[in-house]
Tab-separated table of C-alpha atoms in Angstrom:
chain	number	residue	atom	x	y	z
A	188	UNK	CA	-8.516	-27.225	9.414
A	189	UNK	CA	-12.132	-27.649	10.254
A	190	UNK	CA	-12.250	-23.681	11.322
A	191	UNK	CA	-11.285	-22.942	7.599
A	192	UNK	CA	-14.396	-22.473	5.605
A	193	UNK	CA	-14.112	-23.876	2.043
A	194	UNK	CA	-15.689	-21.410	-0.670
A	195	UNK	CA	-18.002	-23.269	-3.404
A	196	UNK	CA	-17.235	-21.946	-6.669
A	197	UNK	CA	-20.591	-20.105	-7.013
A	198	UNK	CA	-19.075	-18.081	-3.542
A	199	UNK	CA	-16.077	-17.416	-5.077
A	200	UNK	CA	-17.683	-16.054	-7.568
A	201	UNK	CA	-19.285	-13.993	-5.903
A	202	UNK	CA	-15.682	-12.998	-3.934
A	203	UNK	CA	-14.485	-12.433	-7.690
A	204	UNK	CA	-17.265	-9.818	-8.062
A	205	UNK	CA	-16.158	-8.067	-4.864
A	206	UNK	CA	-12.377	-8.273	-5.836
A	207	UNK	CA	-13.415	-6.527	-9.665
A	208	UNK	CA	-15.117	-3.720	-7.745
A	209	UNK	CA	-12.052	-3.481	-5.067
A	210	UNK	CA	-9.901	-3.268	-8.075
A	211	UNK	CA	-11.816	-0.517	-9.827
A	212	UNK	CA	-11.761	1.521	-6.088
A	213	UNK	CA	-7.828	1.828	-6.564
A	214	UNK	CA	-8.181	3.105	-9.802
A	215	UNK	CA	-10.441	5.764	-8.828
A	216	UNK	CA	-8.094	6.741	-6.433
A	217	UNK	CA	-4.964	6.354	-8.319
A	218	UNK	CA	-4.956	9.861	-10.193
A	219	UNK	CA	-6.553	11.978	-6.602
A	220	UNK	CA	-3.355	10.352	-4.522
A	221	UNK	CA	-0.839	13.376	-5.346
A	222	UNK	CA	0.789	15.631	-3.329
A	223	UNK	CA	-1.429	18.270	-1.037
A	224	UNK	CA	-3.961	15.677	-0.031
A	225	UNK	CA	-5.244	14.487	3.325
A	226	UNK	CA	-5.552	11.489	4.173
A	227	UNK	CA	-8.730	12.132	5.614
A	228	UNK	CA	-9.625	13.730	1.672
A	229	UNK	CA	-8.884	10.400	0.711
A	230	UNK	CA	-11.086	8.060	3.188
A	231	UNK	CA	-14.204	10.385	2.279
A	232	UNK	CA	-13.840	10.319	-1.273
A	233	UNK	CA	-13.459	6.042	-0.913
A	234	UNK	CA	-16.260	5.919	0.937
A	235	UNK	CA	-18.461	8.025	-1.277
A	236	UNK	CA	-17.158	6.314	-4.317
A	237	UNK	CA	-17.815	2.660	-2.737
A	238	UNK	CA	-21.331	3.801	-1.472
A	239	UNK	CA	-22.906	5.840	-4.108
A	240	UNK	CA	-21.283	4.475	-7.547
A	241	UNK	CA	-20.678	1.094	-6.552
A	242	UNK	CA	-23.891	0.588	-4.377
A	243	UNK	CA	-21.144	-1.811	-2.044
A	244	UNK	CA	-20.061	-1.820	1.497
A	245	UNK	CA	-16.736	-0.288	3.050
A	246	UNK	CA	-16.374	-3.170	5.225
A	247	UNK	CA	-13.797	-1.764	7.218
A	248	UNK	CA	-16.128	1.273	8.630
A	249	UNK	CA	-17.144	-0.266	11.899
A	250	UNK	CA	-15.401	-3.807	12.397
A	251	UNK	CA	-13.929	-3.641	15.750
A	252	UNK	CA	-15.383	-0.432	16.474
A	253	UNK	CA	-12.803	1.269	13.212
A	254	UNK	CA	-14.481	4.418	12.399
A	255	UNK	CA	-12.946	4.364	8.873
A	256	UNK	CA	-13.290	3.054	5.606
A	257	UNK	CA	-9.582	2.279	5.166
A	258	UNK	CA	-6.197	2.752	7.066
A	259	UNK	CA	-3.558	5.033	5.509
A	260	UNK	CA	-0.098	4.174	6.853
A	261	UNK	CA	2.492	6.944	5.461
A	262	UNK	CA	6.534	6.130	5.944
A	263	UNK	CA	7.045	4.898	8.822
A	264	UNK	CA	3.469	3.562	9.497
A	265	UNK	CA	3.341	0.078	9.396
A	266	UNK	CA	-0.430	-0.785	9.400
A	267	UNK	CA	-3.573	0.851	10.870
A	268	UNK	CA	-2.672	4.101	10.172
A	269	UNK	CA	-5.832	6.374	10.822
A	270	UNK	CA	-7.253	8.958	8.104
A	271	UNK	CA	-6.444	12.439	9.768
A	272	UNK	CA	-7.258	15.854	8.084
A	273	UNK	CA	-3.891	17.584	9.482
A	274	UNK	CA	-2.110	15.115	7.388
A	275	UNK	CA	-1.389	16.924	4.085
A	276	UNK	CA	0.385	13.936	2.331
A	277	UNK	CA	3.860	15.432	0.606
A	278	UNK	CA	6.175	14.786	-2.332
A	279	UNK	CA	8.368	12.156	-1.123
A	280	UNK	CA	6.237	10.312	1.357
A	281	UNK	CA	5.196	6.434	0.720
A	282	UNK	CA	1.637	5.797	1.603
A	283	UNK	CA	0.136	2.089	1.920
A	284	UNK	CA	-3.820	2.620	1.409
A	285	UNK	CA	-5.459	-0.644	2.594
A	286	UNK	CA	-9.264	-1.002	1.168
A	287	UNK	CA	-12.092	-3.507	2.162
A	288	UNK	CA	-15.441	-4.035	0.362
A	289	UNK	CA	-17.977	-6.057	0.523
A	290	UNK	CA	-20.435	-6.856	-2.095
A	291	UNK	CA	-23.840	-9.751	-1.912
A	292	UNK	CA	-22.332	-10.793	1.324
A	293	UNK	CA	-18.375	-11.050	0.150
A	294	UNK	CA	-15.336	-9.246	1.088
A	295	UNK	CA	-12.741	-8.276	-0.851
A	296	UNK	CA	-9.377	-7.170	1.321
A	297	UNK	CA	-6.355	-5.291	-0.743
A	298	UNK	CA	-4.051	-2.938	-0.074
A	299	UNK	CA	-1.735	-0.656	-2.794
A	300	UNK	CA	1.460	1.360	-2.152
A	301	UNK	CA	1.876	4.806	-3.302
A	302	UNK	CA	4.678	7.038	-3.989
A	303	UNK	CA	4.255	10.788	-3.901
A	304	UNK	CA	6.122	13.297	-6.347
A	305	UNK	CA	9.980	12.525	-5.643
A	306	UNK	CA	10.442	9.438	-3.436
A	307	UNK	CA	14.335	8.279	-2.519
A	308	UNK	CA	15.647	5.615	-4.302
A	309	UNK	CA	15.980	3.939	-1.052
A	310	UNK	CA	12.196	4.480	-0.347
A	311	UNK	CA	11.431	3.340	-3.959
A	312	UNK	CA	13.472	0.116	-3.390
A	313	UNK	CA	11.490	-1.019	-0.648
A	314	UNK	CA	8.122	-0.248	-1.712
A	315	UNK	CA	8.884	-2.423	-5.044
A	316	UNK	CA	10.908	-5.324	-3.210
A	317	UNK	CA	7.959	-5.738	-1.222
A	318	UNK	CA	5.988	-5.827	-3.814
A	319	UNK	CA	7.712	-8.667	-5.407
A	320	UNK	CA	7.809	-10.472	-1.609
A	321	UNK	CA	4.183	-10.289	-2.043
A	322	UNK	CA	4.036	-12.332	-4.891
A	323	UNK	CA	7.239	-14.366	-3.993
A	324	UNK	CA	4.342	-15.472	-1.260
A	325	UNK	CA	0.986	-15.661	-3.626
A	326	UNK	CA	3.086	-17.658	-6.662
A	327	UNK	CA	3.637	-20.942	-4.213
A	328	UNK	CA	-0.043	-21.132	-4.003
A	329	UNK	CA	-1.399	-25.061	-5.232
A	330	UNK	CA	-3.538	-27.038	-3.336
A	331	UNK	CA	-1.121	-29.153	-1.587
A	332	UNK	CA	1.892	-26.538	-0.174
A	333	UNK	CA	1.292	-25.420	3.447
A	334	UNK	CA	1.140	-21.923	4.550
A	335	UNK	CA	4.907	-22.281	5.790
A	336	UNK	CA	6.024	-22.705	2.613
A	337	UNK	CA	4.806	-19.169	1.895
A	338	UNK	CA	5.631	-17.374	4.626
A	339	UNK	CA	9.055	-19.438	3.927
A	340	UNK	CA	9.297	-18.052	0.392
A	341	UNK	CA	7.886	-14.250	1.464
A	342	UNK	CA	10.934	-13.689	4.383
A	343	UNK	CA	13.830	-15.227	2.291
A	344	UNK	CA	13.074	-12.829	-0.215
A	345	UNK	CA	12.641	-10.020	2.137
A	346	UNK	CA	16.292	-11.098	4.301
A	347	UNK	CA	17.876	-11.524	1.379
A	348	UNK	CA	17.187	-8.141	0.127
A	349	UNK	CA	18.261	-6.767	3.283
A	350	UNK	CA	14.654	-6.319	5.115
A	351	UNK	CA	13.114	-7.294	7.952
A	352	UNK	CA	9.525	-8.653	8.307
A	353	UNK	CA	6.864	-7.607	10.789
A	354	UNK	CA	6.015	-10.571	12.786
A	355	UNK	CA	3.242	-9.307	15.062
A	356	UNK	CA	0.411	-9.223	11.343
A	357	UNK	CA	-0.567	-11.221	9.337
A	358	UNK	CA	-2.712	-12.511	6.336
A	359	UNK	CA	-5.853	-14.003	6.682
A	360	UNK	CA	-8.740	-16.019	5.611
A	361	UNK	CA	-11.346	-14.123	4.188
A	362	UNK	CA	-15.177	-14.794	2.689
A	363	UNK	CA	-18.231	-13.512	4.398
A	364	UNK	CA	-16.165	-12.098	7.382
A	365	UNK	CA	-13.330	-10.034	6.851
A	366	UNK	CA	-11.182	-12.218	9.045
A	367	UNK	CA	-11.439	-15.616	8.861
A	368	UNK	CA	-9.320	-19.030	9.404
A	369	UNK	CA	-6.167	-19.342	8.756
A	370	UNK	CA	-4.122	-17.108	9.570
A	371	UNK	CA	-1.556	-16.746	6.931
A	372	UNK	CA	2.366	-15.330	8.143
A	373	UNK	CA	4.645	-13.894	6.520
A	374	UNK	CA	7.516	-16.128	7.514
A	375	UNK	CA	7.821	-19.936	8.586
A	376	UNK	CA	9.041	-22.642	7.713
A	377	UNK	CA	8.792	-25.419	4.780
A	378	UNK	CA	6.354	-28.238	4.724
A	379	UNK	CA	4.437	-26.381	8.112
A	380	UNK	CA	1.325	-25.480	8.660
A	381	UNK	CA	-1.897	-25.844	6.999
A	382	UNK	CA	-2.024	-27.707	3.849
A	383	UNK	CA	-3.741	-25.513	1.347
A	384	UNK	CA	-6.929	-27.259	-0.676
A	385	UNK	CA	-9.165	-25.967	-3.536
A	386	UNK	CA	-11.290	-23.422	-2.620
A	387	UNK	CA	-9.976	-21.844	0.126
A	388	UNK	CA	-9.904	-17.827	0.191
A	389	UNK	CA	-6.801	-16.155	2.453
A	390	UNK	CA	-5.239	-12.761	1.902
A	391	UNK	CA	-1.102	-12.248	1.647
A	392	UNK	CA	-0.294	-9.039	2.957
A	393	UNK	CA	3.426	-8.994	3.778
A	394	UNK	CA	4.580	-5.866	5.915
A	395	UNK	CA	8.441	-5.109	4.942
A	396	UNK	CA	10.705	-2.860	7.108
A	397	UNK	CA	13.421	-0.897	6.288
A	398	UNK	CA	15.347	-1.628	9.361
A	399	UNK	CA	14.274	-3.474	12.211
A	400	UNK	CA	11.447	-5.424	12.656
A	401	UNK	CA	10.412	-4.232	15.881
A	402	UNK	CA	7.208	-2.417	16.187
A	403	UNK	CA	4.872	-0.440	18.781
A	404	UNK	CA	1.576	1.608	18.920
A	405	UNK	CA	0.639	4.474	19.107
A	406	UNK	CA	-1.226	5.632	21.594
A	407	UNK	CA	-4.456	5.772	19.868
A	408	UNK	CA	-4.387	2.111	20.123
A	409	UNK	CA	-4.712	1.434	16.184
A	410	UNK	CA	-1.513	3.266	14.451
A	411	UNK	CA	1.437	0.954	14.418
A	412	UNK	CA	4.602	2.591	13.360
A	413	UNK	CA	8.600	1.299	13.119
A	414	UNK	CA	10.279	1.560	16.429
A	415	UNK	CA	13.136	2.645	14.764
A	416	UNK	CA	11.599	5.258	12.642
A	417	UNK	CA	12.561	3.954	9.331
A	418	UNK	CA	10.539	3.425	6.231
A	419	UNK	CA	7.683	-0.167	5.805
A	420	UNK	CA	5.963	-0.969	3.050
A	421	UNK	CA	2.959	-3.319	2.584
A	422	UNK	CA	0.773	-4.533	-0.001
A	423	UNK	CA	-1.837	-7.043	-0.403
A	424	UNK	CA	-4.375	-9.672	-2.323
A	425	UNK	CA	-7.202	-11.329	-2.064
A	426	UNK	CA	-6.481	-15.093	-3.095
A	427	UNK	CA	-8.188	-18.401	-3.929
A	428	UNK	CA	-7.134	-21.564	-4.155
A	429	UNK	CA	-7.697	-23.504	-7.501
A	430	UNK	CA	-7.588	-26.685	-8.749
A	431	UNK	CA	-3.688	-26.485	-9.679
A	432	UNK	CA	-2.786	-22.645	-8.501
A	433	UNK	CA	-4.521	-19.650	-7.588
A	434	UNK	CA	-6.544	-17.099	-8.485
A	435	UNK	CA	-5.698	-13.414	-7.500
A	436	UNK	CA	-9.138	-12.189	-6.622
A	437	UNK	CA	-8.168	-8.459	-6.096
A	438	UNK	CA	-6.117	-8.150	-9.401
A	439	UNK	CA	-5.714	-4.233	-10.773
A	440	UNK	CA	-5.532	-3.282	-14.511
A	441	UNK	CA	-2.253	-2.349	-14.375
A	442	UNK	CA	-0.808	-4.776	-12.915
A	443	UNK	CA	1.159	-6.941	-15.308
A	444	UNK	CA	1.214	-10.083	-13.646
A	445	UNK	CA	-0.535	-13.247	-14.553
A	446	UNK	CA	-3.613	-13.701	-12.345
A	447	UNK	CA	-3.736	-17.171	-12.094
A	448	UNK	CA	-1.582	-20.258	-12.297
């Protein structure tokens, strides 16, 4: 516990300002992520838009030598998935875009599904069940609960939907360095772990399979993909710790769901 570094409200503020302008990246890119794009298309046009209109930081470009400003991990891509100009994104495809920013000395972490022209029902399923794992996780959040207890709440909801969950990634602490103390799984169990306490910053970023959770890498060293070929999904929030719930720091406009509790 004394590796986790507890935010005072006027730096959570400041995370809050860094989560607003996170938010408004993904809905600059909402309307340019259709079919016929590269991937690549869409890392430059982030990077410009976080740059010159936002006057921020794409935190990712750089951190352990990533030569990106975000990953893009299509179908079967679990995480990491590097920009590439060959890939021409197509109707039916699922895309997780995974964004970092940093503004004033704050990072903001979040990443957003997407699904291209005509996705499969099956595709569709698993991109919004893991959605909902995702907040299955962030909706346990009190000071109080340990991080088992939403890793705990994250898998059942995945099993019992007939997923698997990637083991090998996980969420994180987050503030003036991207990654931070704790760590924050997506599994575990009850009453484990860290107990959570106001004003502590993590991320939840469940990755959901469609079939087994085994993974591997590609040789590139970054790309993680499904061994077994099939379909993951991911998204993921930037989350404080409040007084009696949470606060989701990343929140987007059209998302529905109440941001704090």
């Amino acid at each position: 516990m004394s590796d986790i570094i507890i935010k005072t409200p006027e730096q959570i503020a400041l995370m809050r300002e860094s989560g607003r302008l996170l938010a408004k990246v993904f809905a600059y890119l909402d309307p340019l992520v259709i079919p016929g794009i590269t991937t690549m298309e869409i890392n430059d046009l982030v990077e410009r838009y976080i740059v010159d209109d936002l006057a921020s930081r794409p935190a990712s470009k750089g951190q352990y030598d990533y030569p990106y400003v975000l990953n893009s991990s299509v179908n079967e891509v679990v995480c990491h998935g590097f920009p590439d100009p060959k890939r021409v994104l197509k109707s039916g495809d699922i895309v997780n875009i995974d964004i970092t920013l940093e503004k004033n000395g704050y990072i903001a972490d979040s990443s957003k599904m997407y699904m291209l022209g005509e996705v499969s029902p099956l595709a569709k399923r698993l991109v919004d069940k893991t959605y909902e794992a995702m907040w299955q996780g962030i909706k346990m959040v009190k000071p109080g609960i340990r991080l088992g207890d939403i890793g705990n709440a994250i898998a059942n909801f995945a099993h019992s939907n007939g997923y698997s969950v990637v083991r090998e990634y996980c969420g994180h602490g987050i503030g003036e360095q991207m990654h931070e103390e704790p760590q924050v799984l997506h599994y575990g169990k009850r009453n484990t772990g860290v107990q959570l306490k106001e004003g502590m910053t993590f991320t939840i970023e469940p990755m959901i399979n469609q079939g087994a959770a085994k993974i591997k890498t590609k040789p590139d060293g970054w790309t993680v993909v499904t061994r077994d070929k099939k379909l993951s999904a991911q998204w993921e929030h930037t989350i404080a710790v409040t007084a009696d719930g949470y606060e989701v720091l990343t929140l987007r406009a059209e998302e529905n769901t109440i941001s704090t509790k």
